[in-house]
Amino acid sequence: MGLLDDAKRVAAEFEYPAEDVNIGVKEFMRQMDEGLQESGKSMNQIPTYVTSVPNGTEKGVYLAVDLGGTNFRVCSIKLNGDTTFALTQSKIAIPRELMVAKTSKELFSFLAKQIESFLKTHHNDHFEEHHQRRQNGEQMTDEHFFQLGFTFSFPVHQIGINKGHLIRWTKGFDIADAIGKDVCHLLQSEIDALHLPVKVAALVNDTVGTLMARSYTSPGKTGTLLGAIFGTGTNGAYVEKLEKISKLKKMEGDGNFDSSTGNMIVNTEWGSFDNEMSVLPNTPYDISLDQESNNPGIQMFEKRVSGMFLGEILRRAILDMIKDGQTELFRDESSGTNDMHSTCTIADDSSLYKQWGIDTSFLSTAHEDQSAGHHITRQALNKDLGVDAASSEDAEAIKVLVEAIGKRSARLSAVAIGAVIISTGNLTLTAEDAVAEEEKEVLEEEVVDIGVDGSLVEFYPGFEEYIREALREIEGIGEKGEKRIRIGIAKDGSGVGAALIALVAGGREGSR
C-alpha cells in the first residue's frame, strides 16, 4: 500500500456521512428541548433575558466594556439608524496583581477608572455636563446616563438582564471574594463611587452579542435567528419562543423582562452537546486528545469542531502514521526516492512531539495549497513543524488528512445550525407557499439569517461551502431550504453587540 492510500485510510476515519448528520440533528434538537425544560443538562440552554433583536433602524450612543481575559476594552458605539455604526475604543492590559487581588473592589475600581478616562477623552462634553448637574443638585433621569453593555467572559449564573453571579474565575484570574457576587453590581458600585453618568444595563455573552450585531447590520428586513461562533471555541445563541423555555418558571431569576415579544434569546452553550457521546463521531485521535485534555469528558462537540482542537487532532493522526515506521510518511529509503534529492528528517524538538504543537493556521495553509508539488505546505512543514525535506507525496498525504479533519468540523457545525433552524420552525412553508416556492426566487421575508464569527468560518478555506453541502443533506432543509439560509459575518459581538443589548435593555431609546 502506498503513502497516499495510507493517508486516505486514516482520512476515512473522519468521514461523517449524510445519515450520521441527520442522526446528529435529531439528537441535537432533543438535547435543545431537554435544556429548555431543566437546568444542568448537557446543553445548558441559558435564558439571557434579552427578548428582542435590533432591525437596523436603532439610533443613539451606547457604551460597551469587555473583560474577556488579560485586556479590558472600553467602546462607545454610535448607531446611525441605517444598519451602520461608528465605533471608538481603547484597550488596556489588566495588571497581573489585579488578576489575583485580595478583593474584587481592587479590580472593579480599576475598571471603573478606565471607563472614566475613556469618557474624559471621547465624551468630555457629556462628562462635564453631568458633573455640573450634580454640583447644581439637579434631578437626574435615565436620559442623562449612558447605557452600558458588560461583556464578562467568565462563568456566571445569570438571573436577569443585568444580574449575574460569578461561578468561578478562569484565564489566570483568582479573586476569591468575588465568587457568588453579582458582577454587574460590583462594576456599578465602582462607577457610582466615581459619579460617572453610566448605568450597567446588560450582562453580555459574546455569542449573544454576535447575534445582535448581525441583526443590526444584516442587509434585509428579516431579524437574525442565530449567532454562532466557529473559532478557537464554538457556541451559538438563537431566538426562542418564550413558551418553550419552561424552566424559566423554576429558575431563581428576575421576572422583570419584556415578555410582550413572546421571544427570548437563549445561549445554547452547544460546545457541550452530546458529552455522553451517543451520536458524535469518534476516532482514536479524538479519544486520546480528550483523555489528555484538562477537561476529559467535557465539551465533546467543541473538541471536534473548534479551531483550538483541529491542529491537535491532525498532530495525533500524523504521529500514528509515523510511529514504528507503519507508513512511508516522512521516510525515504534514499535521497533518490525523494523529489527534494535529500532524505526527510524530523527535528528532535519538532512541534509534532508537543501537545498542541500544530496551530490551526497550518491546516488552512495546507488545505488551500495549489502550488506546484505542494511547495507551500512543504515550506510550512519545515518552518512550523521542523520536518526537513518533506517530499511532494508527504505534503499531499498531509493535505488529504487536513481536508478530512476540516470537512468533518464544518459538517458537525451544520448539525448545530440545521437543528436550530428546524426546531424553531423558521423554514416551515404552507402548502401554497411550497408550490409557489418551485416557481420563484427566494423573497427577502423567507430568508433565514445567520450571523457567524470566528477564524474558522472567516478564514478556513471552503468552510462555509462544506457547511452548506451538509445543510442540503438534512431532512427538513434540503436544497430548497439551504437556498433560503443567508450566512453573514458578524463582527465584534463583545463591542457592537454588547451596545445593542444595552439598547434593548434600556427600552430601545437613545442613550440620552
JSON list of C-alpha atoms in Angstrom, two decimals, residues 330-345 378 388-392 394:
[
{"chain": "A", "resi": 330, "resn": "PHE", "atom": "CA", "xyz": [8.39, 11.42, 6.21]},
{"chain": "A", "resi": 331, "resn": "ARG", "atom": "CA", "xyz": [10.53, 8.32, 5.47]},
{"chain": "A", "resi": 332, "resn": "ASP", "atom": "CA", "xyz": [12.79, 7.81, 2.46]},
{"chain": "A", "resi": 333, "resn": "GLU", "atom": "CA", "xyz": [14.77, 4.72, 1.54]},
{"chain": "A", "resi": 334, "resn": "SER", "atom": "CA", "xyz": [17.32, 7.04, -0.05]},
{"chain": "A", "resi": 335, "resn": "SER", "atom": "CA", "xyz": [17.58, 10.56, -1.48]},
{"chain": "A", "resi": 336, "resn": "GLY", "atom": "CA", "xyz": [16.73, 9.07, -4.86]},
{"chain": "A", "resi": 337, "resn": "THR", "atom": "CA", "xyz": [13.14, 8.37, -3.78]},
{"chain": "A", "resi": 338, "resn": "ASN", "atom": "CA", "xyz": [12.57, 11.98, -2.66]},
{"chain": "A", "resi": 339, "resn": "ASP", "atom": "CA", "xyz": [11.97, 14.74, -5.23]},
{"chain": "A", "resi": 340, "resn": "MET", "atom": "CA", "xyz": [13.96, 17.07, -2.94]},
{"chain": "A", "resi": 341, "resn": "HIS", "atom": "CA", "xyz": [17.05, 14.84, -3.63]},
{"chain": "A", "resi": 342, "resn": "SER", "atom": "CA", "xyz": [17.52, 14.53, 0.10]},
{"chain": "A", "resi": 343, "resn": "THR", "atom": "CA", "xyz": [16.14, 12.32, 2.84]},
{"chain": "A", "resi": 344, "resn": "CYS", "atom": "CA", "xyz": [13.35, 13.67, 5.01]},
{"chain": "A", "resi": 345, "resn": "THR", "atom": "CA", "xyz": [14.17, 14.23, 8.68]},
{"chain": "A", "resi": 378, "resn": "ARG", "atom": "CA", "xyz": [6.44, 21.72, 2.45]},
{"chain": "A", "resi": 388, "resn": "ASP", "atom": "CA", "xyz": [13.05, 18.97, 6.66]},
{"chain": "A", "resi": 389, "resn": "ALA", "atom": "CA", "xyz": [13.00, 17.90, 3.00]},
{"chain": "A", "resi": 390, "resn": "ALA", "atom": "CA", "xyz": [9.42, 16.57, 3.01]},
{"chain": "A", "resi": 391, "resn": "SER", "atom": "CA", "xyz": [8.58, 15.15, -0.41]},
{"chain": "A", "resi": 392, "resn": "SER", "atom": "CA", "xyz": [5.64, 16.25, -2.57]},
{"chain": "A", "resi": 394, "resn": "ASP", "atom": "CA", "xyz": [4.42, 13.66, 2.01]}
]
